[in-house]
Amino acid sequence: MQKLKLVAIFCLIHFIASAQDNLDFQKIIGQVDTSEFFSSPDYYTWCSSVIKGEDGKYYMFYSRWSHGNRTDTDDPMNYIFNGFSGWNKYSEIACAVADKIDGPYKYVATILKSKGNNDWDKFTFHNPQIRKFKKTYYLYYISNSYDPTLFENDTKKTKDWKHWLQYNCTQKIGVVKANHIADFINGKYIKPKEPLMQPDNVKTFEVTTNPTVTQGHDGRYYMMFKSRKPNVGNMTFWMAVSDTPDGKFTIVSDVFTNADMACEDPCMWYDKKRKRYYAAVKYYSNSKKLVPQFGALALITSEDGVNWKGAQNPLISLRELKTKDGIIQLAHLERPFVYIDEKGQPAALFAAASIKEPSQGGEHPTADYNSFVVCFKLNENKK
């Protein structure tokens, strides 16, 4: 009997230890190699998501849109999409491949781009996140169309800002799926006609964006996304749950309504070892309540996937890169994506970055590194 009690106590201690919120990116994050930044001389490069394919290679799905002024004649106010602002109309989702997780990555194909139709996803394709659930690959993304009736009577907004929102506030979340990574590259994926998530005008309004999906502790699929809530200045994360990765998602909670905890760009996963959910996010507040810098990467957590809080060790990275030659200060470090290895643990962190403000700097990323994807290798054994 005494032996059974000791075994029970040991099991309880083991469970409590394994359920601890002890993930600390500051202890496992490494230096970055500037020679392996992923960028393109002709495109802004943003929003990366990486998965290991059946062939053992690593596939990066990312957003890109061309430099320069917009010359299309479909909109007399197309100038509002010049340069970096072009993401709201001209972004496309491309794929690059590498033999190693930290690269170098090489472009292989454009997966999703505007076809000029009148569907809900007429224009931009952005915020990709690639996942594999069971034997199927799912590529989540956002897209938009154009609604000239939005804000048309709002006299407080400038003409340009109103026009921008008539595109921006039609953003919805979609998903395409395929049996093999090569099917995405060859255009053999399944693309539903309707969006996966859109504002319901009851809880969520104007936009649904920043999707991240993971399979939870109960076998169901949890989506965190961003939308607007009435009478709240900042946008709010929302949690939704579905029985299938591409099924109907039902909203179950909102996350961090308080402006002091405002965040965006989540990447969520369920940590089986620690028995909790984590999400890497970009901190979107100057309050320093979560981490000490606006635009820094932060870690939030939940035991049930519904109720969230800042993690015990909330700082992932300040807006900087540590290299063998010193520290590079950044204008932006966002769109974090945490690659989870076969053991279910973080093995790499990808993020979009710029050293100078991309909307004000040179057009050529190799000159000023005005937009690129960086990979931080992670090592849980690192002390």
Tab-separated table of C-alpha atoms in Angstrom:
chain	number	residue	atom	x	y	z
A	1	MET	CA	0.000	0.000	0.000
A	2	GLN	CA	2.817	2.355	0.909
A	3	LYS	CA	4.460	1.593	-2.432
A	4	LEU	CA	1.242	2.418	-4.283
A	5	LYS	CA	0.997	5.734	-2.451
A	6	LEU	CA	4.562	6.614	-3.422
A	7	VAL	CA	3.832	5.745	-7.054
A	8	ALA	CA	0.683	7.914	-6.961
A	9	ILE	CA	2.603	10.815	-5.446
A	10	PHE	CA	5.340	10.435	-8.053
A	11	CYS	CA	2.775	10.442	-10.870
A	12	LEU	CA	1.099	13.548	-9.427
A	13	ILE	CA	4.436	15.356	-9.157
A	14	HIS	CA	5.280	14.332	-12.722
A	15	PHE	CA	1.915	15.629	-13.998
A	16	ILE	CA	2.271	18.943	-12.189
A	17	ALA	CA	5.823	19.363	-13.470
A	18	SER	CA	4.810	18.523	-17.026
A	19	ALA	CA	1.907	20.972	-16.831
A	20	GLN	CA	4.131	23.837	-15.777
A	21	ASP	CA	4.274	27.024	-17.783
A	22	ASN	CA	8.072	26.954	-18.051
A	23	LEU	CA	8.746	27.551	-21.743
A	24	ASP	CA	11.385	30.278	-21.943
A	25	PHE	CA	12.446	31.460	-25.405
A	26	GLN	CA	15.228	33.567	-23.903
A	27	LYS	CA	16.979	30.338	-22.875
A	28	ILE	CA	16.587	28.516	-26.198
A	29	ILE	CA	16.789	31.203	-28.879
A	30	GLY	CA	20.021	31.426	-30.830
A	31	GLN	CA	21.859	33.898	-33.022
A	32	VAL	CA	20.754	34.459	-36.589
A	33	ASP	CA	22.851	34.142	-39.715
A	34	THR	CA	22.490	37.233	-41.903
A	35	SER	CA	23.596	35.247	-44.951
A	36	GLU	CA	20.435	33.157	-44.698
A	37	PHE	CA	17.867	35.969	-44.594
A	38	PHE	CA	15.212	35.113	-47.165
A	39	SER	CA	14.304	38.025	-49.440
A	40	SER	CA	13.744	38.896	-53.076
A	41	PRO	CA	15.136	41.804	-55.135
A	42	ASP	CA	11.738	42.484	-56.708
A	43	TYR	CA	9.266	41.798	-53.919
A	44	TYR	CA	8.491	42.691	-50.336
A	45	THR	CA	8.766	39.427	-48.384
A	46	TRP	CA	6.567	38.802	-45.340
A	47	CYS	CA	4.356	36.316	-43.413
A	48	SER	CA	6.268	33.005	-43.434
A	49	SER	CA	5.034	29.562	-42.384
A	50	VAL	CA	7.173	26.423	-42.701
A	51	ILE	CA	6.482	22.695	-42.822
A	52	LYS	CA	8.545	19.574	-43.507
A	53	GLY	CA	7.431	17.781	-46.641
A	54	GLU	CA	7.257	14.071	-47.419
A	55	ASP	CA	10.617	14.385	-49.176
A	56	GLY	CA	12.365	15.636	-46.012
A	57	LYS	CA	12.736	19.163	-47.389
A	58	TYR	CA	11.337	22.305	-45.750
A	59	TYR	CA	8.638	24.298	-47.506
A	60	MET	CA	8.068	27.938	-46.674
A	61	PHE	CA	4.734	29.492	-47.605
A	62	TYR	CA	5.025	33.265	-47.491
A	63	SER	CA	3.465	36.536	-48.647
A	64	ARG	CA	5.054	38.713	-51.310
A	65	TRP	CA	4.061	41.721	-53.397
A	66	SER	CA	6.024	43.724	-55.924
A	67	HIS	CA	7.849	46.984	-55.287
A	68	GLY	CA	6.985	50.253	-56.957
A	69	ASN	CA	3.898	52.229	-57.900
A	70	ARG	CA	0.662	50.561	-58.969
A	71	THR	CA	-0.216	51.208	-62.592
A	72	ASP	CA	-3.391	49.129	-62.896
A	73	THR	CA	-6.337	51.161	-64.179
A	74	ASP	CA	-9.099	49.267	-62.334
A	75	ASP	CA	-9.143	51.886	-59.569
A	76	PRO	CA	-8.475	55.641	-59.976
A	77	MET	CA	-7.166	55.716	-56.376
A	78	ASN	CA	-4.723	52.859	-56.859
A	79	TYR	CA	-1.905	55.093	-55.599
A	80	ILE	CA	-2.879	54.220	-52.028
A	81	PHE	CA	-1.344	50.787	-52.689
A	82	ASN	CA	2.046	52.086	-53.847
A	83	GLY	CA	5.135	50.509	-52.290
A	84	PHE	CA	4.800	48.579	-49.043
A	85	SER	CA	1.084	49.440	-48.765
A	86	GLY	CA	0.488	47.162	-51.734
A	87	TRP	CA	-0.026	44.217	-49.385
A	88	ASN	CA	-3.702	45.196	-48.977
A	89	LYS	CA	-4.440	44.567	-52.660
A	90	TYR	CA	-1.485	42.902	-54.372
A	91	SER	CA	-0.063	40.348	-51.957
A	92	GLU	CA	0.221	36.770	-53.203
A	93	ILE	CA	1.191	33.564	-51.411
A	94	ALA	CA	4.308	31.865	-52.739
A	95	CYS	CA	6.342	28.801	-51.771
A	96	ALA	CA	10.100	28.411	-51.302
A	97	VAL	CA	12.043	25.247	-50.455
A	98	ALA	CA	15.228	24.424	-48.532
A	99	ASP	CA	17.187	21.348	-47.522
A	100	LYS	CA	17.668	22.671	-43.980
A	101	ILE	CA	15.139	24.373	-41.752
A	102	ASP	CA	17.179	27.598	-41.606
A	103	GLY	CA	17.735	27.676	-45.350
A	104	PRO	CA	18.800	28.904	-47.738
A	105	TYR	CA	15.285	28.952	-49.233
A	106	LYS	CA	14.605	29.264	-52.948
A	107	TYR	CA	11.352	30.339	-54.582
A	108	VAL	CA	9.595	27.516	-56.459
A	109	ALA	CA	6.031	28.658	-57.202
A	110	THR	CA	3.237	31.112	-56.538
A	111	ILE	CA	0.357	29.250	-54.899
A	112	LEU	CA	-2.447	31.817	-54.534
A	113	LYS	CA	-2.872	35.141	-56.310
A	114	SER	CA	-5.654	37.373	-57.611
A	115	LYS	CA	-7.517	36.072	-60.646
A	116	GLY	CA	-9.612	39.184	-61.126
A	117	ASN	CA	-12.914	37.451	-60.396
A	118	ASN	CA	-15.679	38.760	-58.166
A	119	ASP	CA	-15.351	36.178	-55.405
A	120	TRP	CA	-14.804	37.036	-51.729
A	121	ASP	CA	-11.059	36.548	-52.319
A	122	LYS	CA	-10.745	38.769	-55.367
A	123	PHE	CA	-7.605	40.632	-54.371
A	124	THR	CA	-4.854	40.100	-51.831
A	125	PHE	CA	-3.702	36.710	-50.498
A	126	HIS	CA	-1.877	37.144	-47.216
A	127	ASN	CA	-1.183	35.699	-43.709
A	128	PRO	CA	-0.497	32.100	-44.833
A	129	GLN	CA	-0.223	29.347	-42.250
A	130	ILE	CA	0.514	25.780	-43.359
A	131	ARG	CA	-0.547	22.862	-41.157
A	132	LYS	CA	-0.793	19.083	-41.499
A	133	PHE	CA	-3.600	17.313	-39.672
A	134	LYS	CA	-3.652	13.534	-40.060
A	135	LYS	CA	-2.798	12.939	-43.740
A	136	THR	CA	-3.971	16.261	-45.175
A	137	TYR	CA	-2.208	19.610	-45.545
A	138	TYR	CA	-4.187	22.796	-44.870
A	139	LEU	CA	-3.086	26.250	-45.990
A	140	TYR	CA	-4.951	28.986	-44.109
A	141	TYR	CA	-4.879	32.541	-45.457
A	142	ILE	CA	-6.737	35.847	-45.633
A	143	SER	CA	-8.064	37.649	-48.683
A	144	ASN	CA	-10.347	40.558	-49.525
A	145	SER	CA	-12.559	42.110	-52.183
A	146	TYR	CA	-13.901	45.666	-52.391
A	147	ASP	CA	-17.077	47.226	-51.008
A	148	PRO	CA	-17.617	50.896	-51.995
A	149	THR	CA	-20.552	51.206	-49.583
A	150	LEU	CA	-18.389	50.805	-46.481
A	151	PHE	CA	-17.882	54.095	-44.610
A	152	GLU	CA	-19.213	56.056	-47.612
A	153	ASN	CA	-21.110	58.433	-45.310
A	154	ASP	CA	-18.368	58.744	-42.717
A	155	THR	CA	-17.312	62.395	-42.890
A	156	LYS	CA	-14.597	61.998	-40.222
A	157	LYS	CA	-12.380	59.792	-42.369
A	158	THR	CA	-10.178	61.175	-45.129
A	159	LYS	CA	-10.904	60.145	-48.699
A	160	ASP	CA	-7.788	57.967	-48.926
A	161	TRP	CA	-8.337	56.283	-45.549
A	162	LYS	CA	-11.981	55.579	-46.363
A	163	HIS	CA	-10.991	54.014	-49.680
A	164	TRP	CA	-8.308	51.892	-48.001
A	165	LEU	CA	-10.889	50.549	-45.540
A	166	GLN	CA	-13.274	49.668	-48.355
A	167	TYR	CA	-10.710	47.021	-49.306
A	168	ASN	CA	-9.282	46.288	-45.867
A	169	CYS	CA	-12.602	45.768	-44.106
A	170	THR	CA	-13.632	42.973	-46.447
A	171	GLN	CA	-10.860	40.687	-45.144
A	172	LYS	CA	-11.986	37.129	-44.481
A	173	ILE	CA	-10.218	33.866	-43.651
A	174	GLY	CA	-10.013	30.996	-46.118
A	175	VAL	CA	-8.337	27.599	-46.414
A	176	VAL	CA	-7.154	25.357	-49.228
A	177	LYS	CA	-6.173	21.721	-48.700
A	178	ALA	CA	-4.116	19.067	-50.461
A	179	ASN	CA	-2.908	15.510	-49.944
A	180	HIS	CA	0.717	16.353	-50.728
A	181	ILE	CA	2.894	19.461	-50.584
A	182	ALA	CA	3.569	19.038	-54.315
A	183	ASP	CA	-0.167	19.386	-54.960
A	184	PHE	CA	-0.024	23.010	-53.796
A	185	ILE	CA	2.868	23.703	-56.135
A	186	ASN	CA	1.099	21.989	-59.039
A	187	GLY	CA	-2.229	23.692	-58.377
A	188	LYS	CA	-4.013	20.462	-57.430
A	189	TYR	CA	-5.432	21.685	-54.142
A	190	ILE	CA	-9.090	21.898	-53.101
A	191	LYS	CA	-10.367	25.458	-52.704
A	192	PRO	CA	-13.851	25.973	-51.222
A	193	LYS	CA	-15.996	28.743	-52.689
A	194	GLU	CA	-16.872	30.258	-49.328
A	195	PRO	CA	-14.609	31.715	-46.619
A	196	LEU	CA	-13.854	29.713	-43.487
A	197	MET	CA	-14.384	32.646	-41.106
A	198	GLN	CA	-15.908	36.088	-41.591
A	199	PRO	CA	-17.353	38.780	-39.294
A	200	ASP	CA	-20.734	37.763	-37.890
A	201	ASN	CA	-21.671	41.379	-37.009
A	202	VAL	CA	-22.794	40.128	-33.620
A	203	LYS	CA	-19.510	39.510	-31.838
A	204	THR	CA	-16.978	40.279	-34.577
A	205	PHE	CA	-17.032	43.237	-36.960
A	206	GLU	CA	-15.287	44.627	-40.079
A	207	VAL	CA	-12.498	42.044	-40.506
A	208	THR	CA	-11.352	38.544	-39.705
A	209	THR	CA	-7.610	38.173	-40.094
A	210	ASN	CA	-4.378	36.636	-38.657
A	211	PRO	CA	-5.612	32.988	-38.574
A	212	THR	CA	-3.730	30.273	-36.680
A	213	VAL	CA	-5.068	26.752	-36.147
A	214	THR	CA	-3.958	23.823	-33.995
A	215	GLN	CA	-5.395	20.520	-32.814
A	216	GLY	CA	-6.233	20.778	-29.143
A	217	HIS	CA	-6.104	18.606	-26.053
A	218	ASP	CA	-9.586	17.231	-26.816
A	219	GLY	CA	-8.946	16.361	-30.466
A	220	ARG	CA	-10.905	19.369	-31.729
A	221	TYR	CA	-9.393	22.175	-33.803
A	222	TYR	CA	-8.805	25.585	-32.254
A	223	MET	CA	-8.526	28.782	-34.287
A	224	MET	CA	-7.218	32.070	-32.964
A	225	PHE	CA	-7.849	35.061	-35.198
A	226	LYS	CA	-8.130	38.832	-34.997
A	227	SER	CA	-11.238	40.965	-35.409
A	228	ARG	CA	-12.828	44.132	-34.121
A	229	LYS	CA	-15.146	44.463	-31.137
A	230	PRO	CA	-17.550	47.423	-30.695
A	231	ASN	CA	-16.395	50.235	-28.425
A	232	VAL	CA	-12.873	48.811	-28.220
A	233	GLY	CA	-10.137	50.877	-29.862
A	234	ASN	CA	-7.784	47.989	-30.519
A	235	MET	CA	-8.658	44.803	-32.373
A	236	THR	CA	-9.061	41.660	-30.287
A	237	PHE	CA	-8.063	38.018	-30.664
A	238	TRP	CA	-10.945	35.566	-30.786
A	239	MET	CA	-11.009	31.808	-30.183
A	240	ALA	CA	-13.145	29.472	-32.279
A	241	VAL	CA	-13.473	25.685	-32.237
A	242	SER	CA	-14.404	23.085	-34.862
A	243	ASP	CA	-14.583	19.301	-35.122
A	244	THR	CA	-12.640	19.418	-38.399
A	245	PRO	CA	-9.737	21.594	-39.648
A	246	ASP	CA	-11.870	23.067	-42.433
A	247	GLY	CA	-15.284	22.765	-40.838
A	248	LYS	CA	-17.541	25.325	-39.271
A	249	PHE	CA	-15.690	27.159	-36.491
A	250	THR	CA	-17.778	28.401	-33.571
A	251	ILE	CA	-16.533	31.364	-31.522
A	252	VAL	CA	-16.038	30.467	-27.853
A	253	SER	CA	-14.202	33.469	-26.350
A	254	ASP	CA	-12.409	36.747	-26.926
A	255	VAL	CA	-8.824	37.348	-25.820
A	256	PHE	CA	-7.151	40.445	-24.325
A	257	THR	CA	-9.806	43.111	-24.862
A	258	ASN	CA	-7.765	45.538	-22.738
A	259	ALA	CA	-5.556	47.800	-24.879
A	260	ASP	CA	-2.607	47.221	-22.532
A	261	MET	CA	-2.503	43.615	-23.756
A	262	ALA	CA	-3.196	44.285	-27.434
A	263	CYS	CA	-1.462	41.790	-29.731
A	264	GLU	CA	-1.573	40.628	-33.340
A	265	ASP	CA	-0.036	38.005	-35.663
A	266	PRO	CA	-0.559	34.912	-33.476
A	267	CYS	CA	1.000	31.506	-34.087
A	268	MET	CA	-0.613	28.937	-31.782
A	269	TRP	CA	0.241	25.348	-30.829
A	270	TYR	CA	-0.615	22.820	-28.133
A	271	ASP	CA	2.383	21.719	-26.068
A	272	LYS	CA	1.695	18.114	-25.008
A	273	LYS	CA	4.697	18.007	-22.683
A	274	ARG	CA	3.596	21.096	-20.760
A	275	LYS	CA	-0.118	20.345	-21.252
A	276	ARG	CA	-1.041	23.848	-22.353
A	277	TYR	CA	-1.536	26.052	-25.372
A	278	TYR	CA	0.983	28.679	-26.393
A	279	ALA	CA	0.864	31.440	-28.965
A	280	ALA	CA	3.720	33.589	-30.197
A	281	VAL	CA	2.437	37.100	-30.935
A	282	LYS	CA	3.529	40.598	-31.821
A	283	TYR	CA	2.892	42.947	-28.895
A	284	TYR	CA	0.871	45.938	-30.061
A	285	SER	CA	0.930	48.203	-27.016
A	286	ASN	CA	3.215	50.793	-25.450
A	287	SER	CA	2.054	49.935	-21.935
A	288	LYS	CA	4.876	47.404	-21.310
A	289	LYS	CA	2.390	45.290	-19.364
A	290	LEU	CA	3.260	42.116	-21.275
A	291	VAL	CA	6.793	42.765	-22.575
A	292	PRO	CA	8.993	45.894	-22.414
A	293	GLN	CA	8.762	47.069	-26.028
A	294	PHE	CA	6.088	47.869	-28.611
A	295	GLY	CA	6.471	45.481	-31.539
A	296	ALA	CA	8.453	42.886	-29.591
A	297	LEU	CA	7.565	39.210	-29.916
A	298	ALA	CA	5.730	37.849	-26.898
A	299	LEU	CA	4.416	34.538	-25.567
A	300	ILE	CA	0.885	34.006	-24.248
A	301	THR	CA	-0.622	30.807	-22.863
A	302	SER	CA	-3.830	28.967	-21.959
A	303	GLU	CA	-4.613	25.699	-20.200
A	304	ASP	CA	-7.925	25.152	-21.989
A	305	GLY	CA	-7.518	27.048	-25.276
A	306	VAL	CA	-10.275	29.472	-24.220
A	307	ASN	CA	-8.902	31.610	-21.387
A	308	TRP	CA	-5.546	33.255	-22.107
A	309	LYS	CA	-2.907	35.181	-20.193
A	310	GLY	CA	0.689	36.255	-20.564
A	311	ALA	CA	3.097	33.338	-20.187
A	312	GLN	CA	5.346	33.040	-17.146
A	313	ASN	CA	8.277	33.943	-19.423
A	314	PRO	CA	6.539	36.298	-21.874
A	315	LEU	CA	9.466	37.765	-23.825
A	316	ILE	CA	10.422	35.918	-26.997
A	317	SER	CA	12.529	38.641	-28.590
A	318	LEU	CA	12.907	42.390	-28.547
A	319	ARG	CA	12.790	44.145	-31.914
A	320	GLU	CA	16.376	43.165	-32.709
A	321	LEU	CA	18.561	40.415	-34.140
A	322	LYS	CA	21.562	38.957	-32.354
A	323	THR	CA	24.290	37.950	-34.786
A	324	LYS	CA	27.923	36.885	-34.470
A	325	ASP	CA	28.879	40.474	-35.361
A	326	GLY	CA	26.595	42.162	-32.846
A	327	ILE	CA	22.997	43.313	-32.487
A	328	ILE	CA	20.917	44.643	-35.401
A	329	GLN	CA	18.111	46.998	-34.367
A	330	LEU	CA	14.900	46.570	-36.340
A	331	ALA	CA	12.031	48.770	-37.432
A	332	HIS	CA	9.769	45.694	-37.507
A	333	LEU	CA	9.809	42.126	-36.197
A	334	GLU	CA	6.430	40.486	-36.669
A	335	ARG	CA	4.354	37.612	-38.094
A	336	PRO	CA	6.077	35.021	-35.834
A	337	PHE	CA	5.794	31.357	-36.811
A	338	VAL	CA	7.011	28.642	-34.449
A	339	TYR	CA	8.036	25.406	-36.149
A	340	ILE	CA	7.176	22.398	-33.963
A	341	ASP	CA	9.354	19.280	-34.372
A	342	GLU	CA	8.404	15.591	-34.321
A	343	LYS	CA	8.570	15.611	-30.497
A	344	GLY	CA	6.046	18.422	-30.313
A	345	GLN	CA	8.556	21.041	-29.184
A	346	PRO	CA	9.608	24.402	-30.692
A	347	ALA	CA	12.599	23.898	-33.007
A	348	ALA	CA	12.686	27.164	-34.977
A	349	LEU	CA	11.118	30.607	-34.956
A	350	PHE	CA	10.493	32.452	-38.214
A	351	ALA	CA	9.538	36.126	-38.410
A	352	ALA	CA	9.118	38.935	-40.919
A	353	ALA	CA	11.559	41.767	-40.360
A	354	SER	CA	12.848	45.054	-41.664
A	355	ILE	CA	15.857	47.066	-40.539
A	356	LYS	CA	14.501	50.325	-41.906
A	357	GLU	CA	10.889	51.391	-42.215
A	358	PRO	CA	9.851	49.664	-45.480
A	359	SER	CA	7.250	52.297	-46.323
A	360	GLN	CA	9.915	55.026	-46.237
A	361	GLY	CA	13.135	53.320	-47.301
A	362	GLY	CA	14.777	51.990	-50.443
A	363	GLU	CA	12.930	49.612	-52.710
A	364	HIS	CA	15.710	47.028	-52.842
A	365	PRO	CA	15.732	44.679	-49.814
A	366	THR	CA	19.344	43.618	-50.266
A	367	ALA	CA	20.388	47.256	-49.925
A	368	ASP	CA	18.519	48.163	-46.739
A	369	TYR	CA	16.968	44.834	-45.775
A	370	ASN	CA	13.596	46.546	-45.964
A	371	SER	CA	11.700	43.243	-45.815
A	372	PHE	CA	12.911	39.711	-45.251
A	373	VAL	CA	12.214	36.498	-43.373
A	374	VAL	CA	14.588	35.524	-40.580
A	375	CYS	CA	14.946	32.124	-38.907
A	376	PHE	CA	15.932	31.768	-35.245
A	377	LYS	CA	17.014	28.199	-34.475
A	378	LEU	CA	15.790	27.024	-31.077
A	379	ASN	CA	17.461	24.520	-28.792
A	380	GLU	CA	15.671	23.272	-25.679
A	381	ASN	CA	18.974	21.845	-24.413
A	382	LYS	CA	20.654	25.253	-24.659
A	383	LYS	CA	21.580	26.690	-21.259
